[in-house]
JSON list of C-alpha atoms in Angstrom, two decimals:
[
{"chain": "A", "resi": 1, "resn": "GLN", "atom": "CA", "xyz": [60.18, 41.49, -48.77]},
{"chain": "A", "resi": 2, "resn": "SER", "atom": "CA", "xyz": [62.37, 38.65, -47.48]},
{"chain": "A", "resi": 3, "resn": "VAL", "atom": "CA", "xyz": [61.18, 35.03, -47.80]},
{"chain": "A", "resi": 4, "resn": "LEU", "atom": "CA", "xyz": [61.77, 34.52, -44.13]},
{"chain": "A", "resi": 5, "resn": "THR", "atom": "CA", "xyz": [60.02, 36.99, -41.75]},
{"chain": "A", "resi": 6, "resn": "GLN", "atom": "CA", "xyz": [61.74, 38.34, -38.70]},
{"chain": "A", "resi": 7, "resn": "PRO", "atom": "CA", "xyz": [60.69, 41.19, -36.33]},
{"chain": "A", "resi": 8, "resn": "PRO", "atom": "CA", "xyz": [62.63, 44.38, -37.13]},
{"chain": "A", "resi": 9, "resn": "SER", "atom": "CA", "xyz": [63.79, 44.77, -33.57]},
{"chain": "A", "resi": 10, "resn": "VAL", "atom": "CA", "xyz": [63.57, 43.27, -30.06]},
{"chain": "A", "resi": 11, "resn": "SER", "atom": "CA", "xyz": [64.95, 44.74, -26.91]},
{"chain": "A", "resi": 12, "resn": "GLY", "atom": "CA", "xyz": [65.72, 43.72, -23.36]},
{"chain": "A", "resi": 13, "resn": "ALA", "atom": "CA", "xyz": [67.61, 44.81, -20.26]},
{"chain": "A", "resi": 14, "resn": "PRO", "atom": "CA", "xyz": [70.98, 43.20, -19.43]},
{"chain": "A", "resi": 15, "resn": "GLY", "atom": "CA", "xyz": [70.42, 39.79, -17.92]},
{"chain": "A", "resi": 16, "resn": "GLN", "atom": "CA", "xyz": [66.99, 39.31, -19.52]},
{"chain": "A", "resi": 17, "resn": "ARG", "atom": "CA", "xyz": [66.00, 36.77, -22.16]},
{"chain": "A", "resi": 18, "resn": "VAL", "atom": "CA", "xyz": [64.94, 37.77, -25.67]},
{"chain": "A", "resi": 19, "resn": "THR", "atom": "CA", "xyz": [63.76, 35.62, -28.55]},
{"chain": "A", "resi": 20, "resn": "ILE", "atom": "CA", "xyz": [63.71, 36.26, -32.26]},
{"chain": "A", "resi": 21, "resn": "SER", "atom": "CA", "xyz": [61.25, 34.50, -34.50]},
{"chain": "A", "resi": 22, "resn": "CYS", "atom": "CA", "xyz": [61.85, 33.47, -38.11]},
{"chain": "A", "resi": 23, "resn": "THR", "atom": "CA", "xyz": [58.70, 32.61, -39.98]},
{"chain": "A", "resi": 24, "resn": "GLY", "atom": "CA", "xyz": [58.81, 30.78, -43.24]},
{"chain": "A", "resi": 25, "resn": "SER", "atom": "CA", "xyz": [56.55, 28.46, -45.26]},
{"chain": "A", "resi": 26, "resn": "ASN", "atom": "CA", "xyz": [56.15, 24.92, -46.41]},
{"chain": "A", "resi": 27, "resn": "SER", "atom": "CA", "xyz": [58.76, 25.39, -49.13]},
{"chain": "A", "resi": 28, "resn": "ASN", "atom": "CA", "xyz": [61.49, 26.29, -46.77]},
{"chain": "A", "resi": 29, "resn": "ILE", "atom": "CA", "xyz": [61.46, 25.83, -42.97]},
{"chain": "A", "resi": 30, "resn": "GLY", "atom": "CA", "xyz": [58.22, 23.77, -43.04]},
{"chain": "A", "resi": 31, "resn": "ALA", "atom": "CA", "xyz": [59.81, 21.44, -45.59]},
{"chain": "A", "resi": 32, "resn": "GLY", "atom": "CA", "xyz": [62.47, 20.49, -43.02]},
{"chain": "A", "resi": 33, "resn": "TYR", "atom": "CA", "xyz": [65.39, 22.42, -44.52]},
{"chain": "A", "resi": 34, "resn": "ASP", "atom": "CA", "xyz": [68.15, 23.40, -42.18]},
{"chain": "A", "resi": 35, "resn": "VAL", "atom": "CA", "xyz": [67.90, 26.75, -40.37]},
{"chain": "A", "resi": 36, "resn": "HIS", "atom": "CA", "xyz": [71.05, 28.72, -39.52]},
{"chain": "A", "resi": 37, "resn": "TRP", "atom": "CA", "xyz": [71.50, 31.96, -37.65]},
{"chain": "A", "resi": 38, "resn": "TYR", "atom": "CA", "xyz": [74.08, 34.75, -38.08]},
{"chain": "A", "resi": 39, "resn": "GLN", "atom": "CA", "xyz": [75.16, 37.62, -35.90]},
{"chain": "A", "resi": 40, "resn": "GLN", "atom": "CA", "xyz": [76.28, 40.82, -37.49]},
{"chain": "A", "resi": 41, "resn": "LEU", "atom": "CA", "xyz": [77.89, 43.29, -35.18]},
{"chain": "A", "resi": 42, "resn": "PRO", "atom": "CA", "xyz": [78.06, 46.92, -36.38]},
{"chain": "A", "resi": 43, "resn": "GLY", "atom": "CA", "xyz": [80.58, 47.37, -39.21]},
{"chain": "A", "resi": 44, "resn": "THR", "atom": "CA", "xyz": [81.54, 43.74, -39.42]},
{"chain": "A", "resi": 45, "resn": "ALA", "atom": "CA", "xyz": [80.73, 40.72, -41.60]},
{"chain": "A", "resi": 46, "resn": "PRO", "atom": "CA", "xyz": [78.07, 38.27, -40.51]},
{"chain": "A", "resi": 47, "resn": "LYS", "atom": "CA", "xyz": [79.22, 35.46, -38.22]},
{"chain": "A", "resi": 48, "resn": "LEU", "atom": "CA", "xyz": [77.79, 32.03, -37.94]},
{"chain": "A", "resi": 49, "resn": "LEU", "atom": "CA", "xyz": [76.00, 31.81, -34.57]},
{"chain": "A", "resi": 50, "resn": "ILE", "atom": "CA", "xyz": [73.74, 28.71, -34.74]},
{"chain": "A", "resi": 51, "resn": "TYR", "atom": "CA", "xyz": [73.71, 26.03, -37.41]},
{"chain": "A", "resi": 52, "resn": "ARG", "atom": "CA", "xyz": [71.16, 23.30, -38.15]},
{"chain": "A", "resi": 53, "resn": "THR", "atom": "CA", "xyz": [68.54, 24.75, -35.86]},
{"chain": "A", "resi": 54, "resn": "ALA", "atom": "CA", "xyz": [70.30, 24.42, -32.54]},
{"chain": "A", "resi": 55, "resn": "ASN", "atom": "CA", "xyz": [73.99, 23.73, -32.88]},
{"chain": "A", "resi": 56, "resn": "ARG", "atom": "CA", "xyz": [76.63, 26.20, -31.72]},
{"chain": "A", "resi": 57, "resn": "PRO", "atom": "CA", "xyz": [80.06, 26.62, -33.44]},
{"chain": "A", "resi": 58, "resn": "SER", "atom": "CA", "xyz": [83.03, 26.54, -31.19]},
{"chain": "A", "resi": 59, "resn": "GLY", "atom": "CA", "xyz": [83.41, 29.76, -29.25]},
{"chain": "A", "resi": 60, "resn": "VAL", "atom": "CA", "xyz": [79.70, 30.74, -29.28]},
{"chain": "A", "resi": 61, "resn": "PRO", "atom": "CA", "xyz": [78.44, 31.07, -25.68]},
{"chain": "A", "resi": 62, "resn": "ASP", "atom": "CA", "xyz": [75.60, 28.74, -24.58]},
{"chain": "A", "resi": 63, "resn": "ARG", "atom": "CA", "xyz": [73.53, 31.84, -23.85]},
{"chain": "A", "resi": 64, "resn": "PHE", "atom": "CA", "xyz": [72.51, 31.48, -27.48]},
{"chain": "A", "resi": 65, "resn": "SER", "atom": "CA", "xyz": [70.12, 28.72, -28.39]},
{"chain": "A", "resi": 66, "resn": "GLY", "atom": "CA", "xyz": [67.87, 27.77, -31.35]},
{"chain": "A", "resi": 67, "resn": "SER", "atom": "CA", "xyz": [64.70, 25.80, -31.96]},
{"chain": "A", "resi": 68, "resn": "ARG", "atom": "CA", "xyz": [62.17, 25.20, -34.62]},
{"chain": "A", "resi": 69, "resn": "SER", "atom": "CA", "xyz": [58.56, 24.17, -34.95]},
{"chain": "A", "resi": 70, "resn": "GLY", "atom": "CA", "xyz": [56.49, 23.79, -38.11]},
{"chain": "A", "resi": 71, "resn": "THR", "atom": "CA", "xyz": [57.20, 26.67, -40.47]},
{"chain": "A", "resi": 72, "resn": "SER", "atom": "CA", "xyz": [59.11, 28.72, -37.88]},
{"chain": "A", "resi": 73, "resn": "ALA", "atom": "CA", "xyz": [62.40, 28.81, -36.07]},
{"chain": "A", "resi": 74, "resn": "SER", "atom": "CA", "xyz": [63.53, 30.92, -33.13]},
{"chain": "A", "resi": 75, "resn": "LEU", "atom": "CA", "xyz": [66.73, 32.19, -31.60]},
{"chain": "A", "resi": 76, "resn": "ALA", "atom": "CA", "xyz": [66.91, 32.84, -27.88]},
{"chain": "A", "resi": 77, "resn": "ILE", "atom": "CA", "xyz": [69.46, 34.80, -26.02]},
{"chain": "A", "resi": 78, "resn": "THR", "atom": "CA", "xyz": [69.49, 34.41, -22.22]},
{"chain": "A", "resi": 79, "resn": "GLY", "atom": "CA", "xyz": [71.38, 36.53, -19.87]},
{"chain": "A", "resi": 80, "resn": "LEU", "atom": "CA", "xyz": [71.50, 39.38, -22.37]},
{"chain": "A", "resi": 81, "resn": "GLN", "atom": "CA", "xyz": [74.73, 41.36, -22.47]},
{"chain": "A", "resi": 82, "resn": "ALA", "atom": "CA", "xyz": [75.66, 44.77, -23.98]},
{"chain": "A", "resi": 83, "resn": "GLU", "atom": "CA", "xyz": [77.89, 42.99, -26.49]},
{"chain": "A", "resi": 84, "resn": "ASP", "atom": "CA", "xyz": [74.94, 41.11, -27.85]},
{"chain": "A", "resi": 85, "resn": "GLU", "atom": "CA", "xyz": [73.55, 44.36, -29.43]},
{"chain": "A", "resi": 86, "resn": "ALA", "atom": "CA", "xyz": [73.71, 43.47, -33.12]},
{"chain": "A", "resi": 87, "resn": "ASP", "atom": "CA", "xyz": [71.68, 42.39, -36.15]},
{"chain": "A", "resi": 88, "resn": "TYR", "atom": "CA", "xyz": [70.64, 38.76, -36.35]},
{"chain": "A", "resi": 89, "resn": "TYR", "atom": "CA", "xyz": [69.63, 36.93, -39.47]},
{"chain": "A", "resi": 90, "resn": "CYS", "atom": "CA", "xyz": [68.03, 33.49, -40.06]},
{"chain": "A", "resi": 91, "resn": "GLN", "atom": "CA", "xyz": [68.84, 31.58, -43.16]},
{"chain": "A", "resi": 92, "resn": "SER", "atom": "CA", "xyz": [67.43, 28.47, -44.84]},
{"chain": "A", "resi": 93, "resn": "PHE", "atom": "CA", "xyz": [66.85, 26.97, -48.23]},
{"chain": "A", "resi": 94, "resn": "ASP", "atom": "CA", "xyz": [63.74, 27.28, -50.39]},
{"chain": "A", "resi": 95, "resn": "SER", "atom": "CA", "xyz": [62.78, 24.55, -52.84]},
{"chain": "A", "resi": 96, "resn": "SER", "atom": "CA", "xyz": [60.47, 26.86, -54.84]},
{"chain": "A", "resi": 97, "resn": "LEU", "atom": "CA", "xyz": [63.28, 29.26, -55.85]},
{"chain": "A", "resi": 98, "resn": "SER", "atom": "CA", "xyz": [65.66, 27.17, -57.88]},
{"chain": "A", "resi": 99, "resn": "ASN", "atom": "CA", "xyz": [68.27, 26.09, -55.35]},
{"chain": "A", "resi": 100, "resn": "SER", "atom": "CA", "xyz": [68.10, 29.42, -53.52]},
{"chain": "A", "resi": 101, "resn": "CYS", "atom": "CA", "xyz": [69.47, 30.14, -50.10]},
{"chain": "A", "resi": 102, "resn": "VAL", "atom": "CA", "xyz": [67.01, 32.53, -48.39]},
{"chain": "A", "resi": 103, "resn": "PHE", "atom": "CA", "xyz": [67.49, 34.97, -45.50]},
{"chain": "A", "resi": 104, "resn": "GLY", "atom": "CA", "xyz": [65.25, 36.70, -42.98]},
{"chain": "A", "resi": 105, "resn": "GLY", "atom": "CA", "xyz": [65.09, 40.50, -43.01]},
{"chain": "A", "resi": 106, "resn": "GLY", "atom": "CA", "xyz": [67.10, 40.69, -39.95]},
{"chain": "A", "resi": 107, "resn": "THR", "atom": "CA", "xyz": [66.38, 41.66, -36.38]},
{"chain": "A", "resi": 108, "resn": "LYS", "atom": "CA", "xyz": [68.15, 44.35, -34.42]},
{"chain": "A", "resi": 109, "resn": "VAL", "atom": "CA", "xyz": [68.67, 43.34, -30.81]},
{"chain": "A", "resi": 110, "resn": "ILE", "atom": "CA", "xyz": [68.73, 46.43, -28.57]},
{"chain": "A", "resi": 111, "resn": "VAL", "atom": "CA", "xyz": [70.12, 46.16, -25.02]},
{"chain": "A", "resi": 112, "resn": "LEU", "atom": "CA", "xyz": [68.44, 48.71, -22.83]},
{"chain": "B", "resi": 1, "resn": "GLN", "atom": "CA", "xyz": [95.20, 33.42, -41.47]},
{"chain": "B", "resi": 2, "resn": "VAL", "atom": "CA", "xyz": [92.01, 32.06, -42.88]},
{"chain": "B", "resi": 3, "resn": "GLN", "atom": "CA", "xyz": [90.15, 34.89, -44.57]},
{"chain": "B", "resi": 4, "resn": "LEU", "atom": "CA", "xyz": [88.20, 36.11, -47.66]},
{"chain": "B", "resi": 5, "resn": "VAL", "atom": "CA", "xyz": [88.92, 39.53, -49.05]},
{"chain": "B", "resi": 6, "resn": "GLU", "atom": "CA", "xyz": [86.64, 41.14, -51.58]},
{"chain": "B", "resi": 7, "resn": "SER", "atom": "CA", "xyz": [87.67, 43.88, -54.10]},
{"chain": "B", "resi": 8, "resn": "GLY", "atom": "CA", "xyz": [86.40, 45.64, -57.21]},
{"chain": "B", "resi": 9, "resn": "GLY", "atom": "CA", "xyz": [83.57, 47.65, -55.82]},
{"chain": "B", "resi": 10, "resn": "GLY", "atom": "CA", "xyz": [83.01, 51.27, -56.67]},
{"chain": "B", "resi": 11, "resn": "VAL", "atom": "CA", "xyz": [80.55, 53.83, -58.16]},
{"chain": "B", "resi": 12, "resn": "VAL", "atom": "CA", "xyz": [79.14, 52.90, -61.57]},
{"chain": "B", "resi": 13, "resn": "GLN", "atom": "CA", "xyz": [76.46, 54.33, -63.76]},
{"chain": "B", "resi": 14, "resn": "PRO", "atom": "CA", "xyz": [73.16, 52.40, -64.44]},
{"chain": "B", "resi": 15, "resn": "GLY", "atom": "CA", "xyz": [73.55, 50.02, -67.38]},
{"chain": "B", "resi": 16, "resn": "ARG", "atom": "CA", "xyz": [77.30, 49.59, -66.90]},
{"chain": "B", "resi": 17, "resn": "SER", "atom": "CA", "xyz": [79.30, 46.65, -65.70]},
{"chain": "B", "resi": 18, "resn": "LEU", "atom": "CA", "xyz": [81.60, 45.83, -62.78]},
{"chain": "B", "resi": 19, "resn": "ARG", "atom": "CA", "xyz": [83.66, 42.78, -61.87]},
{"chain": "B", "resi": 20, "resn": "LEU", "atom": "CA", "xyz": [84.10, 41.79, -58.21]},
{"chain": "B", "resi": 21, "resn": "SER", "atom": "CA", "xyz": [86.87, 39.53, -56.94]},
{"chain": "B", "resi": 22, "resn": "CYS", "atom": "CA", "xyz": [87.24, 37.60, -53.73]},
{"chain": "B", "resi": 23, "resn": "ALA", "atom": "CA", "xyz": [90.71, 36.37, -52.73]},
{"chain": "B", "resi": 24, "resn": "ALA", "atom": "CA", "xyz": [90.94, 33.48, -50.29]},
{"chain": "B", "resi": 25, "resn": "SER", "atom": "CA", "xyz": [93.96, 32.96, -48.03]},
{"chain": "B", "resi": 26, "resn": "GLY", "atom": "CA", "xyz": [94.82, 30.39, -45.39]},
{"chain": "B", "resi": 27, "resn": "PHE", "atom": "CA", "xyz": [92.85, 27.65, -47.09]},
{"chain": "B", "resi": 28, "resn": "SER", "atom": "CA", "xyz": [92.27, 26.19, -50.58]},
{"chain": "B", "resi": 29, "resn": "LEU", "atom": "CA", "xyz": [89.19, 27.55, -52.33]},
{"chain": "B", "resi": 30, "resn": "ARG", "atom": "CA", "xyz": [88.98, 24.36, -54.48]},
{"chain": "B", "resi": 31, "resn": "ASN", "atom": "CA", "xyz": [87.54, 22.42, -51.59]},
{"chain": "B", "resi": 32, "resn": "HIS", "atom": "CA", "xyz": [84.52, 24.61, -51.20]},
{"chain": "B", "resi": 33, "resn": "ALA", "atom": "CA", "xyz": [81.33, 25.78, -52.83]},
{"chain": "B", "resi": 34, "resn": "MET", "atom": "CA", "xyz": [81.39, 29.62, -52.84]},
{"chain": "B", "resi": 35, "resn": "HIS", "atom": "CA", "xyz": [78.57, 32.20, -52.73]},
{"chain": "B", "resi": 36, "resn": "TRP", "atom": "CA", "xyz": [78.01, 35.92, -53.15]},
{"chain": "B", "resi": 37, "resn": "VAL", "atom": "CA", "xyz": [75.54, 37.57, -50.75]},
{"chain": "B", "resi": 38, "resn": "ARG", "atom": "CA", "xyz": [74.66, 41.25, -50.76]},
{"chain": "B", "resi": 39, "resn": "HIS", "atom": "CA", "xyz": [73.26, 43.71, -48.24]},
{"chain": "B", "resi": 40, "resn": "ALA", "atom": "CA", "xyz": [71.47, 46.71, -49.65]},
{"chain": "B", "resi": 41, "resn": "PRO", "atom": "CA", "xyz": [71.00, 49.87, -47.50]},
{"chain": "B", "resi": 42, "resn": "GLY", "atom": "CA", "xyz": [68.11, 49.46, -45.17]},
{"chain": "B", "resi": 43, "resn": "LYS", "atom": "CA", "xyz": [67.34, 45.95, -46.26]},
{"chain": "B", "resi": 44, "resn": "GLY", "atom": "CA", "xyz": [68.28, 42.43, -45.19]},
{"chain": "B", "resi": 45, "resn": "LEU", "atom": "CA", "xyz": [70.82, 40.01, -46.56]},
{"chain": "B", "resi": 46, "resn": "GLU", "atom": "CA", "xyz": [70.07, 38.75, -50.05]},
{"chain": "B", "resi": 47, "resn": "TRP", "atom": "CA", "xyz": [71.70, 35.65, -51.57]},
{"chain": "B", "resi": 48, "resn": "VAL", "atom": "CA", "xyz": [73.09, 36.34, -55.08]},
{"chain": "B", "resi": 49, "resn": "ALA", "atom": "CA", "xyz": [74.84, 33.36, -56.55]},
{"chain": "B", "resi": 50, "resn": "VAL", "atom": "CA", "xyz": [76.62, 30.06, -55.88]},
{"chain": "B", "resi": 51, "resn": "ILE", "atom": "CA", "xyz": [79.29, 28.09, -57.70]},
{"chain": "B", "resi": 52, "resn": "SER", "atom": "CA", "xyz": [80.35, 24.49, -57.00]},
{"chain": "B", "resi": 53, "resn": "TYR", "atom": "CA", "xyz": [83.95, 23.60, -56.00]},
{"chain": "B", "resi": 54, "resn": "ASP", "atom": "CA", "xyz": [84.96, 22.92, -59.55]},
{"chain": "B", "resi": 55, "resn": "GLY", "atom": "CA", "xyz": [82.83, 25.53, -61.35]},
{"chain": "B", "resi": 56, "resn": "SER", "atom": "CA", "xyz": [80.59, 23.00, -63.02]},
{"chain": "B", "resi": 57, "resn": "ASP", "atom": "CA", "xyz": [77.38, 24.06, -61.26]},
{"chain": "B", "resi": 58, "resn": "LYS", "atom": "CA", "xyz": [76.08, 27.60, -60.83]},
{"chain": "B", "resi": 59, "resn": "TYR", "atom": "CA", "xyz": [72.84, 29.06, -59.62]},
{"chain": "B", "resi": 60, "resn": "TYR", "atom": "CA", "xyz": [71.58, 32.71, -59.33]},
{"chain": "B", "resi": 61, "resn": "GLY", "atom": "CA", "xyz": [68.99, 34.62, -57.41]},
{"chain": "B", "resi": 62, "resn": "ALA", "atom": "CA", "xyz": [65.99, 35.76, -59.41]},
{"chain": "B", "resi": 63, "resn": "SER", "atom": "CA", "xyz": [66.88, 39.36, -59.25]},
{"chain": "B", "resi": 64, "resn": "VAL", "atom": "CA", "xyz": [70.29, 38.92, -60.86]},
{"chain": "B", "resi": 65, "resn": "LYS", "atom": "CA", "xyz": [69.74, 35.97, -63.16]},
{"chain": "B", "resi": 66, "resn": "GLY", "atom": "CA", "xyz": [70.75, 36.72, -66.71]},
{"chain": "B", "resi": 67, "resn": "ARG", "atom": "CA", "xyz": [72.81, 39.77, -65.69]},
{"chain": "B", "resi": 68, "resn": "PHE", "atom": "CA", "xyz": [75.42, 38.39, -63.21]},
{"chain": "B", "resi": 69, "resn": "THR", "atom": "CA", "xyz": [77.90, 35.65, -63.82]},
{"chain": "B", "resi": 70, "resn": "ILE", "atom": "CA", "xyz": [79.81, 33.88, -61.04]},
{"chain": "B", "resi": 71, "resn": "SER", "atom": "CA", "xyz": [83.14, 32.19, -61.79]},
{"chain": "B", "resi": 72, "resn": "ARG", "atom": "CA", "xyz": [86.29, 30.99, -60.04]},
{"chain": "B", "resi": 73, "resn": "ASP", "atom": "CA", "xyz": [89.99, 30.47, -60.67]},
{"chain": "B", "resi": 74, "resn": "ASN", "atom": "CA", "xyz": [91.08, 27.71, -58.24]},
{"chain": "B", "resi": 75, "resn": "SER", "atom": "CA", "xyz": [94.65, 27.99, -59.38]},
{"chain": "B", "resi": 76, "resn": "LYS", "atom": "CA", "xyz": [94.61, 31.60, -58.15]},
{"chain": "B", "resi": 77, "resn": "ASN", "atom": "CA", "xyz": [92.44, 30.93, -55.13]},
{"chain": "B", "resi": 78, "resn": "THR", "atom": "CA", "xyz": [90.04, 33.50, -56.37]},
{"chain": "B", "resi": 79, "resn": "LEU", "atom": "CA", "xyz": [86.25, 33.92, -56.85]},
{"chain": "B", "resi": 80, "resn": "HIS", "atom": "CA", "xyz": [84.65, 36.42, -59.21]},
{"chain": "B", "resi": 81, "resn": "LEU", "atom": "CA", "xyz": [81.34, 38.10, -59.92]},
{"chain": "B", "resi": 82, "resn": "GLN", "atom": "CA", "xyz": [80.75, 39.72, -63.28]},
{"chain": "B", "resi": 83, "resn": "MET", "atom": "CA", "xyz": [77.89, 42.16, -62.95]},
{"chain": "B", "resi": 84, "resn": "ASP", "atom": "CA", "xyz": [76.34, 43.53, -66.21]},
{"chain": "B", "resi": 85, "resn": "SER", "atom": "CA", "xyz": [73.33, 45.83, -66.86]},
{"chain": "B", "resi": 86, "resn": "LEU", "atom": "CA", "xyz": [73.56, 47.24, -63.40]},
{"chain": "B", "resi": 87, "resn": "THR", "atom": "CA", "xyz": [70.60, 49.07, -61.90]},
{"chain": "B", "resi": 88, "resn": "THR", "atom": "CA", "xyz": [70.24, 51.23, -58.80]},
{"chain": "B", "resi": 89, "resn": "GLU", "atom": "CA", "xyz": [68.62, 48.18, -57.14]},
{"chain": "B", "resi": 90, "resn": "ASP", "atom": "CA", "xyz": [72.04, 46.51, -57.23]},
{"chain": "B", "resi": 91, "resn": "THR", "atom": "CA", "xyz": [73.54, 49.10, -54.86]},
{"chain": "B", "resi": 92, "resn": "ALA", "atom": "CA", "xyz": [74.78, 47.05, -51.86]},
{"chain": "B", "resi": 93, "resn": "LEU", "atom": "CA", "xyz": [77.71, 45.75, -49.93]},
{"chain": "B", "resi": 94, "resn": "TYR", "atom": "CA", "xyz": [78.74, 42.50, -51.62]},
{"chain": "B", "resi": 95, "resn": "TYR", "atom": "CA", "xyz": [80.12, 39.64, -49.53]},
{"chain": "B", "resi": 96, "resn": "CYS", "atom": "CA", "xyz": [81.73, 36.43, -50.63]},
{"chain": "B", "resi": 97, "resn": "ALA", "atom": "CA", "xyz": [80.97, 33.58, -48.32]},
{"chain": "B", "resi": 98, "resn": "ARG", "atom": "CA", "xyz": [82.17, 29.95, -48.02]},
{"chain": "B", "resi": 99, "resn": "LYS", "atom": "CA", "xyz": [80.30, 26.83, -47.27]},
{"chain": "B", "resi": 100, "resn": "PHE", "atom": "CA", "xyz": [82.06, 23.72, -45.91]},
{"chain": "B", "resi": 101, "resn": "CYS", "atom": "CA", "xyz": [80.99, 21.54, -48.75]},
{"chain": "B", "resi": 102, "resn": "THR", "atom": "CA", "xyz": [81.69, 21.11, -52.51]},
{"chain": "B", "resi": 103, "resn": "SER", "atom": "CA", "xyz": [78.20, 21.02, -53.97]},
{"chain": "B", "resi": 104, "resn": "ALA", "atom": "CA", "xyz": [76.37, 24.14, -55.05]},
{"chain": "B", "resi": 105, "resn": "THR", "atom": "CA", "xyz": [73.21, 22.68, -53.60]},
{"chain": "B", "resi": 106, "resn": "CYS", "atom": "CA", "xyz": [74.44, 21.70, -50.11]},
{"chain": "B", "resi": 107, "resn": "HIS", "atom": "CA", "xyz": [72.49, 23.13, -47.14]},
{"chain": "B", "resi": 108, "resn": "ASN", "atom": "CA", "xyz": [75.49, 23.69, -44.86]},
{"chain": "B", "resi": 109, "resn": "PRO", "atom": "CA", "xyz": [75.75, 27.16, -43.26]},
{"chain": "B", "resi": 110, "resn": "PHE", "atom": "CA", "xyz": [78.10, 29.95, -44.45]},
{"chain": "B", "resi": 111, "resn": "ASP", "atom": "CA", "xyz": [81.02, 29.37, -42.21]},
{"chain": "B", "resi": 112, "resn": "LEU", "atom": "CA", "xyz": [83.38, 32.13, -43.41]},
{"chain": "B", "resi": 113, "resn": "TRP", "atom": "CA", "xyz": [82.61, 35.57, -44.75]},
{"chain": "B", "resi": 114, "resn": "GLY", "atom": "CA", "xyz": [84.63, 38.37, -46.19]},
{"chain": "B", "resi": 115, "resn": "ARG", "atom": "CA", "xyz": [84.23, 41.97, -45.05]},
{"chain": "B", "resi": 116, "resn": "GLY", "atom": "CA", "xyz": [82.54, 43.04, -48.24]},
{"chain": "B", "resi": 117, "resn": "THR", "atom": "CA", "xyz": [83.02, 45.47, -51.12]},
{"chain": "B", "resi": 118, "resn": "LEU", "atom": "CA", "xyz": [80.65, 48.31, -51.71]},
{"chain": "B", "resi": 119, "resn": "VAL", "atom": "CA", "xyz": [78.90, 48.76, -55.11]},
{"chain": "B", "resi": 120, "resn": "THR", "atom": "CA", "xyz": [77.04, 51.95, -55.72]},
{"chain": "B", "resi": 121, "resn": "VAL", "atom": "CA", "xyz": [75.07, 52.30, -58.89]},
{"chain": "B", "resi": 122, "resn": "SER", "atom": "CA", "xyz": [74.20, 55.88, -59.48]},
{"chain": "B", "resi": 123, "resn": "SER", "atom": "CA", "xyz": [74.00, 58.37, -62.39]}
]
């Protein structure tokens, strides 16, 4: 079981909006630690998608956005495109696990 | 070209050892804390270990603590992971990943990943 909980999959038609939740606890997201999101396309390494909750690295389309509230964070994809079909992981830090980075279990986005 | 390239994976029997390497190119490894992250079949990403820019600070995930050792050779721009007492639970694709900071405890994101090296522990 991952420390951060994500839905196994979400789906949407092209052009639609989908959201991915990342639920933690008071020792990680709820403690205010940074939340980052990664996209992993099939057969490739993870790529940084969103950092510190809502910031996009250069080159990441503004269709991707992040937010957080309490012990959870969310990734939204608006105007869903076929190329967005991938696995998405949230990541934070957990103070109860001896300087551990923690990941969510990953969410597969399916474009219908 | 800025990249990380892992090597050293393979098939190994339970209880045996394996040493992974990660070669950096296009940048100097000495300016960065470096991590190992693994991805087991059918599971999510799992953080494995971190080492500070100068090797003075190291931390490990609970599932590998006492069995794995992270090290680095900045003169060769290379990161290593010595894995001992391997079990089938260690079967995974192992990535090295960079953080844009020097401390082992910084909360910056992983901004560069390698493509991974596959470790299969099987009798």
